[in-house]
Amino acid sequence: MSDNDGKKTLGLRGSRPGQVKQSFSHGRTKNVVVETKRKRVVVPKQGAAAGGSGKAPAGGDPRKRPAGISDAEMERRMKALQAAKSREVEEAAKREAEEKAREEERKRRREEAEAKERAEREREEALKAKAEEEARKKREAEEAKAARAKPTPAAAADPAAAQAAEQRGTGKPSSAPRKKDDRGGANDRQNRGNKGGRDDGRRSGKLTVNQAMRGGDGRQRSVASMRRKQERARQKAMGESVEREKVIRDVQVPEAIVVSELANRMAERVADVVKSLMKMGMMVTQNQAIDADTAELIIEEFGHKIVRVSDADVEDVIDSVEDNEDDLEDRAPIITIMGHVDHGKTSLLDAIRDAKVTAGEAGGITQHIGAYQVTTDSGTTLSFLDTPGHAAFTSMRARGAQVTDIVVLVVAADDSVMPQTIEAINHAKAAEVPMIVAINKCDKPTANPDQVRAELLQHEVIVEKMSGDVQDVEVSAITGAGLDELLEAIALQSEILELKANPKRAASGAVIEAQLDVGRGPVATVLVQNGTLKQGDIFVVGEQWGKVRALVNDHGDRVKEAGPSVPVEVLGLNGTPEAGDVLNVVDTEAQAREIAEYREQAAKDKRAAAGAATTLEQMMAKAKADKDVAELPILVKADVQGSAEAIVQAMEKIGNDEVRVRVLHYGVGAITETDVGLAEASGAPVIGFNVRANASARNSANQKGVEIRYYSVIYDLVDDVKAAASGLLSAEVRENFIGYAEIREVFKVSGVGKVAGCLVTEGVARRSAGVRLLRDNVVIHEGTLKTLKRFKDEVKEVLSGQECGMAFENYDDIRPNDVIEIFEREEVERSLD
Ligand code: GDP
C-alpha cells in the first residue's frame, strides 16, 4: 500500500520537475508534450480507478480511495477503465479519419467542379483570345501601315500613337513600330510598371505577356461566366415558373378552329401546337383550321380539357346585352320611300336632297339602294333610304322595310293606286312600320288627291283627311310644294315613335347595298342601327368579316366613326356581303372569322339541301306536271347585289304559255368555275351583268360548251331573254371573244397618251376589233383601239404569246395587271333555249 503510495507520489511529483528541468535545457515544447502524453496515459489509470468506483471524485490517491475496495478489484477496475478509454480513443480516431475522408471527398468534388468550370472558361477564353489576337494583329498591321505612311516624328508626337505603343508593349511586339517603342521606351516601362501595380500587384507585373493577357481575359471571363450563370438561373427560374403556373384550362372548341386561336385558348405557344400537330402527321400552319377531333387530341396532349361548343354558339360573342335606359339617346328615323314606278319616288328624294341622282346610271334607272341624311328646318335629322324605282327591286324593298322606321308611300295624284302601291302597303303593314302618304304630282292639272285617298281606303289605309290616323301630305316633287310639310310630318311621326339608341356600345347595322368596287375592293353601305361604328373595328357581316379600313359618309367624305341611324360606306371587307345582311362588331379577328365561316358553311348546307330538293325531285315533278311548258334556266352573276336581285325579279316575270325562265343561282362577283359547272349540269347559260368570267371559268365554259353572255343594261338583258323565251329570235349581232391581253406596263407617250405594254395571253389581238378593259374581272371601259404596235411598227394583228403596245381611243385610265378583252361582232341566228 505504502509502496504504491510512494510510487504514485514519486511518479507524479518526480515527473513534473523532471520535465521542467528537461525542458529548461532543451526547449520547452517538446518535452512538455511528451511528458503530458505519458502522464495522461498513466494518470487516468490510477485516477480512473478512483473515478471508476464512483465514490472518489478525483485522483487515484489511495488515501482518498473509499474503504472496502481491494487492490485486485482496483486493478480490475483500472483495466476496464483503460479498455474503455482506449476504445474511446480508437473511436475518436476512427471518427476523425472518417471526417477527414469526407472532407477530402468534398474538396475533391469541389476541385473537380472548379476544374470543369475552369476548362469551360478556358475554352471560351481561348476562342475570345483568338478573336482578340486576330483583331490585334489586324490593328497592328493597320498601324504599321499608318506608321509607314506617316513620318516618324509626327507619330511620336501623336499621343494616340504613344498609347498604341503602350498597348503594343503589353501585346505582341511587332517589328514595324519598333522605332517608336524605343523612343517612348522609358515612358513605356514606367507605364507598364504602374499598370502592373495598379492592376494585379507585383505578381502580375512579373508575369509574362501571355499571362498578363490571360489575366485581362480573366476579368472578362468572370463577367461572361457571371452572365451565363445568370442566364442559366433565369432559364431555370422561368422553366420552373412555367411548370408551377401550368393551369388546366377548359378550352372551347367549335367544329373547326384555327390553330393560332387554339393555341391562344390553351395559352400555349403557337409553335408548340404546330409542332405537336406535325408529330401527328398534320402539316398545318398557324392560320389553318383543324377540326374539333384533331383539336381534342392536341388539347389532351397539352393537358387541358376540351369543351365542345355547338357551331351556333360562335355567334354568342356578338354583344346582345340590353341597353341601359340611361345610355339611350335619341336617334334619327330611317325613312324608306315606296310606291309605284314613275309615281315620283326618285324625284321626291331628289327634291328632298336637292340633287339629282337619276342621271349617270346605266339604263337611266336607279339600280341600287343608297342612303342619305337631311336636316329639316326644325332641326330634326332624317335618314332616307334611296329605294330603287324599278319594279324588279321588290325583294330589296322588303328588306328596306326591315331597317325602316317610317315608310313614305308615294302615290301620283294623276294615277292613283297601282299594283306596286299595294305591294308597298303590304310590306309596310307586314313590317309594322308606320306610313305617311305623299300624294305627289299635285301640280298637275289632272291631279285628284281625293281619289287617291278614297282608293287607299279600299286597301285599309285610312288617312287623316278621311278621319284615320295615317298622315297624308299633298306634294309636288317638281315645284317643291308641300315638301316642308312632308318633312315635318315625318319628324312628328318619329317623335311619336321615340326612337332611341345607345351610341356607346359596339356597333350593329344593316347592309343596304354592297358591291365589288374596282380599286377599293368590296364596299358595303351600312346603316348603323345601334352603337357607333369606328375605324379599326372588327366586324362580321353576313358570311363575310373585316376590319373597318375607312368610313365614307353620304357626302363622300371620310369619317372616323358613324353613330346610330348614320349611313356609311364601309371599306375593309374580305368579301362582298348581301343587301340586308346584319353587321356586328366583335372583339377579335378570330371571332369574326369563326362566325363568318360558320355562317358560310350553314348557308352552303342549306343551299345544298335546297338545291338537291329542287333539282332532283321538284324539277322532275314539275317537268312531269306541266309537260308543255319549257323552262329556260339561267345563272346570273352581277357586280352589285341590287342588280342581281333586279335581274332575278325581271327574269321571273318573263314567261308565256310555252316558256318560263328559271334562275338557278344568282350572286355577286366574277363568274367562276363553280358557276360554269352548275350551268353545265342544268344546260343553262350564264349571264354576267357588268362582270366577267375568270380565266379558269372561261376555259371550262369553252370545254363544256356553256354559253356566257355579258350585259351592262338590264333592259337589254330582259329584252334578249324575252325574245329567246318567246321564240321570236331574229338575226342578231353577237360578240365573239377573239383574244385577251394582259397589261404589263403603262407608258406615257407624248402625242399618243398612255400606251399599255401588253402580253397577248389568249387568242389574237386585232386592231379593228372592239376592246374592253377589265379590272378584277369587272368591265370598266368599252371602246376601240387607237394603236396596236409590235415593236415600233403599227400592225393589224398580234398573236398569243407575243408582246405588243396598245392604246385606247378616248380612254386613258389603264393600269398594270388590267386585262384587255378583244372581241368582234358578227350577225348570227341564235337561240337561247
Ligand atoms: P320613280 O320611278 O317613282 O322614281 O319616279 P321618278 O322620280 O323617276 O319620276 C317619274 C316621272 O314623273 C319623271 O318624269 C318626273 O319628272 C315626273 N314627276 C315626278 N314628280 C313629279 C311632280 O311632282 N310633278 C310632275 N309634274 N311630274 C313629276
PDB file of N, CA, C and O and ligand atoms in Angstrom, residues 339-348 358 366 387-390 410 440-444 475-479, ligand 1:
ATOM      1  N   GLY A 339     -93.421  53.102-103.532  1.00  0.00           N
ATOM      2  CA  GLY A 339     -94.503  53.494-104.428  1.00  0.00           C
ATOM      3  C   GLY A 339     -94.338  52.873-105.787  1.00  0.00           C
ATOM      4  O   GLY A 339     -93.321  52.212-106.064  1.00  0.00           O
ATOM      5  N   HIS A 340     -95.345  53.078-106.595  1.00  0.00           N
ATOM      6  CA  HIS A 340     -95.339  52.506-107.932  1.00  0.00           C
ATOM      7  C   HIS A 340     -94.302  53.216-108.799  1.00  0.00           C
ATOM      8  O   HIS A 340     -93.950  54.365-108.552  1.00  0.00           O
ATOM      9  N   VAL A 341     -93.837  52.504-109.818  1.00  0.00           N
ATOM     10  CA  VAL A 341     -92.850  53.078-110.720  1.00  0.00           C
ATOM     11  C   VAL A 341     -93.415  54.338-111.394  1.00  0.00           C
ATOM     12  O   VAL A 341     -94.605  54.410-111.701  1.00  0.00           O
ATOM     13  N   ASP A 342     -92.590  55.320-111.536  1.00  0.00           N
ATOM     14  CA  ASP A 342     -92.944  56.592-112.179  1.00  0.00           C
ATOM     15  C   ASP A 342     -93.902  57.464-111.375  1.00  0.00           C
ATOM     16  O   ASP A 342     -94.391  58.468-111.886  1.00  0.00           O
ATOM     17  N   HIS A 343     -94.160  57.096-110.141  1.00  0.00           N
ATOM     18  CA  HIS A 343     -95.002  57.966-109.320  1.00  0.00           C
ATOM     19  C   HIS A 343     -94.206  59.099-108.697  1.00  0.00           C
ATOM     20  O   HIS A 343     -94.764  59.966-108.048  1.00  0.00           O
ATOM     21  N   GLY A 344     -92.871  59.043-108.894  1.00  0.00           N
ATOM     22  CA  GLY A 344     -92.047  60.187-108.480  1.00  0.00           C
ATOM     23  C   GLY A 344     -91.197  59.968-107.240  1.00  0.00           C
ATOM     24  O   GLY A 344     -90.831  60.928-106.562  1.00  0.00           O
ATOM     25  N   LYS A 345     -90.838  58.716-106.960  1.00  0.00           N
ATOM     26  CA  LYS A 345     -90.005  58.441-105.771  1.00  0.00           C
ATOM     27  C   LYS A 345     -88.642  59.116-105.898  1.00  0.00           C
ATOM     28  O   LYS A 345     -88.203  59.830-104.997  1.00  0.00           O
ATOM     29  N   THR A 346     -88.000  58.858-107.039  1.00  0.00           N
ATOM     30  CA  THR A 346     -86.667  59.419-107.241  1.00  0.00           C
ATOM     31  C   THR A 346     -86.722  60.942-107.238  1.00  0.00           C
ATOM     32  O   THR A 346     -85.879  61.591-106.620  1.00  0.00           O
ATOM     33  N   SER A 347     -87.731  61.461-107.905  1.00  0.00           N
ATOM     34  CA  SER A 347     -87.855  62.923-107.968  1.00  0.00           C
ATOM     35  C   SER A 347     -88.062  63.508-106.573  1.00  0.00           C
ATOM     36  O   SER A 347     -87.495  64.545-106.236  1.00  0.00           O
ATOM     37  N   LEU A 348     -88.832  62.789-105.782  1.00  0.00           N
ATOM     38  CA  LEU A 348     -89.104  63.268-104.428  1.00  0.00           C
ATOM     39  C   LEU A 348     -87.828  63.233-103.577  1.00  0.00           C
ATOM     40  O   LEU A 348     -87.510  64.187-102.864  1.00  0.00           O
ATOM     41  N   THR A 358     -80.806  60.718-110.799  1.00  0.00           N
ATOM     42  CA  THR A 358     -81.338  59.959-111.932  1.00  0.00           C
ATOM     43  C   THR A 358     -80.292  59.787-113.037  1.00  0.00           C
ATOM     44  O   THR A 358     -80.195  58.729-113.635  1.00  0.00           O
ATOM     45  N   THR A 366     -82.379  53.867-111.295  1.00  0.00           N
ATOM     46  CA  THR A 366     -81.642  53.679-110.054  1.00  0.00           C
ATOM     47  C   THR A 366     -81.531  52.185-109.814  1.00  0.00           C
ATOM     48  O   THR A 366     -82.532  51.494-109.732  1.00  0.00           O
ATOM     49  N   THR A 387     -84.687  54.061-102.202  1.00  0.00           N
ATOM     50  CA  THR A 387     -85.260  52.820-102.745  1.00  0.00           C
ATOM     51  C   THR A 387     -85.297  52.863-104.259  1.00  0.00           C
ATOM     52  O   THR A 387     -85.744  53.844-104.834  1.00  0.00           O
ATOM     53  N   PRO A 388     -84.858  51.822-104.918  1.00  0.00           N
ATOM     54  CA  PRO A 388     -84.874  51.831-106.376  1.00  0.00           C
ATOM     55  C   PRO A 388     -86.294  51.854-106.929  1.00  0.00           C
ATOM     56  O   PRO A 388     -87.221  51.319-106.301  1.00  0.00           O
ATOM     57  N   GLY A 389     -86.405  52.433-108.074  1.00  0.00           N
ATOM     58  CA  GLY A 389     -87.735  52.615-108.644  1.00  0.00           C
ATOM     59  C   GLY A 389     -88.211  51.467-109.511  1.00  0.00           C
ATOM     60  O   GLY A 389     -89.387  51.365-109.810  1.00  0.00           O
ATOM     61  N   HIS A 390     -87.328  50.593-109.894  1.00  0.00           N
ATOM     62  CA  HIS A 390     -87.730  49.514-110.778  1.00  0.00           C
ATOM     63  C   HIS A 390     -88.544  48.472-110.011  1.00  0.00           C
ATOM     64  O   HIS A 390     -88.231  48.109-108.882  1.00  0.00           O
ATOM     65  N   VAL A 410     -95.464  56.946-101.833  1.00  0.00           N
ATOM     66  CA  VAL A 410     -95.695  57.950-102.867  1.00  0.00           C
ATOM     67  C   VAL A 410     -96.783  57.447-103.814  1.00  0.00           C
ATOM     68  O   VAL A 410     -96.684  56.345-104.363  1.00  0.00           O
ATOM     69  N   ASN A 440     -98.281  62.763-104.645  1.00  0.00           N
ATOM     70  CA  ASN A 440     -97.348  63.511-105.488  1.00  0.00           C
ATOM     71  C   ASN A 440     -98.027  64.040-106.765  1.00  0.00           C
ATOM     72  O   ASN A 440     -99.153  63.685-107.078  1.00  0.00           O
ATOM     73  N   LYS A 441     -97.284  64.849-107.435  1.00  0.00           N
ATOM     74  CA  LYS A 441     -97.687  65.436-108.716  1.00  0.00           C
ATOM     75  C   LYS A 441     -98.963  66.270-108.574  1.00  0.00           C
ATOM     76  O   LYS A 441     -99.801  66.314-109.490  1.00  0.00           O
ATOM     77  N   CYS A 442     -99.109  66.929-107.419  1.00  0.00           N
ATOM     78  CA  CYS A 442    -100.297  67.734-107.187  1.00  0.00           C
ATOM     79  C   CYS A 442    -100.293  69.023-108.021  1.00  0.00           C
ATOM     80  O   CYS A 442    -101.279  69.750-108.067  1.00  0.00           O
ATOM     81  N   ASP A 443     -99.113  69.281-108.641  1.00  0.00           N
ATOM     82  CA  ASP A 443     -99.051  70.457-109.515  1.00  0.00           C
ATOM     83  C   ASP A 443     -99.774  70.191-110.836  1.00  0.00           C
ATOM     84  O   ASP A 443    -100.135  71.095-111.573  1.00  0.00           O
ATOM     85  N   LYS A 444     -99.982  68.933-111.128  1.00  0.00           N
ATOM     86  CA  LYS A 444    -100.589  68.580-112.421  1.00  0.00           C
ATOM     87  C   LYS A 444    -102.085  68.927-112.422  1.00  0.00           C
ATOM     88  O   LYS A 444    -102.767  68.724-111.419  1.00  0.00           O
ATOM     89  N   VAL A 475     -98.003  66.855-102.152  1.00  0.00           N
ATOM     90  CA  VAL A 475     -96.706  67.431-102.533  1.00  0.00           C
ATOM     91  C   VAL A 475     -96.554  67.507-104.048  1.00  0.00           C
ATOM     92  O   VAL A 475     -97.342  66.931-104.800  1.00  0.00           O
ATOM     93  N   SER A 476     -95.494  68.196-104.427  1.00  0.00           N
ATOM     94  CA  SER A 476     -95.060  68.153-105.816  1.00  0.00           C
ATOM     95  C   SER A 476     -93.543  68.146-105.836  1.00  0.00           C
ATOM     96  O   SER A 476     -92.903  69.066-105.333  1.00  0.00           O
ATOM     97  N   ALA A 477     -92.996  67.055-106.363  1.00  0.00           N
ATOM     98  CA  ALA A 477     -91.534  66.940-106.418  1.00  0.00           C
ATOM     99  C   ALA A 477     -90.959  67.960-107.385  1.00  0.00           C
ATOM    100  O   ALA A 477     -89.817  68.381-107.258  1.00  0.00           O
ATOM    101  N   ILE A 478     -91.765  68.361-108.329  1.00  0.00           N
ATOM    102  CA  ILE A 478     -91.269  69.303-109.330  1.00  0.00           C
ATOM    103  C   ILE A 478     -91.255  70.732-108.784  1.00  0.00           C
ATOM    104  O   ILE A 478     -90.235  71.412-108.863  1.00  0.00           O
ATOM    105  N   THR A 479     -92.364  71.166-108.223  1.00  0.00           N
ATOM    106  CA  THR A 479     -92.413  72.549-107.728  1.00  0.00           C
ATOM    107  C   THR A 479     -91.873  72.667-106.300  1.00  0.00           C
ATOM    108  O   THR A 479     -91.535  73.743-105.851  1.00  0.00           O
TER     109      THR A 479
HETATM  110  P1  GDP B   1     -89.925  56.808-109.756  1.00  0.00           P
HETATM  111  O1  GDP B   1     -89.878  55.773-110.814  1.00  0.00           O
HETATM  112  O2  GDP B   1     -91.011  56.556-108.772  1.00  0.00           O
HETATM  113  O3  GDP B   1     -88.625  57.049-109.122  1.00  0.00           O
HETATM  114  O4  GDP B   1     -90.351  58.133-110.481  1.00  0.00           O
HETATM  115  P2  GDP B   1     -89.439  59.326-110.995  1.00  0.00           P
HETATM  116  O5  GDP B   1     -88.962  60.138-109.863  1.00  0.00           O
HETATM  117  O6  GDP B   1     -88.426  58.776-111.916  1.00  0.00           O
HETATM  118  O7  GDP B   1     -90.490  60.184-111.759  1.00  0.00           O
HETATM  119  C1  GDP B   1     -91.165  59.738-112.903  1.00  0.00           C
HETATM  120  C2  GDP B   1     -91.585  60.908-113.735  1.00  0.00           C
HETATM  121  O8  GDP B   1     -92.515  61.686-113.026  1.00  0.00           O
HETATM  122  C3  GDP B   1     -90.449  61.829-114.085  1.00  0.00           C
HETATM  123  O9  GDP B   1     -90.528  62.158-115.442  1.00  0.00           O
HETATM  124  C4  GDP B   1     -90.642  63.048-113.240  1.00  0.00           C
HETATM  125  O10 GDP B   1     -90.215  64.200-113.867  1.00  0.00           O
HETATM  126  C5  GDP B   1     -92.134  63.029-113.034  1.00  0.00           C
HETATM  127  N1  GDP B   1     -92.509  63.636-111.773  1.00  0.00           N
HETATM  128  C6  GDP B   1     -92.108  63.247-110.566  1.00  0.00           C
HETATM  129  N2  GDP B   1     -92.668  64.024-109.627  1.00  0.00           N
HETATM  130  C7  GDP B   1     -93.428  64.927-110.238  1.00  0.00           C
HETATM  131  C8  GDP B   1     -94.258  66.001-109.769  1.00  0.00           C
HETATM  132  O11 GDP B   1     -94.396  66.280-108.580  1.00  0.00           O
HETATM  133  N3  GDP B   1     -94.905  66.714-110.705  1.00  0.00           N
HETATM  134  C9  GDP B   1     -94.797  66.437-112.011  1.00  0.00           C
HETATM  135  N4  GDP B   1     -95.452  67.187-112.876  1.00  0.00           N
HETATM  136  N5  GDP B   1     -94.047  65.475-112.504  1.00  0.00           N
HETATM  137  C10 GDP B   1     -93.366  64.697-111.613  1.00  0.00           C
END
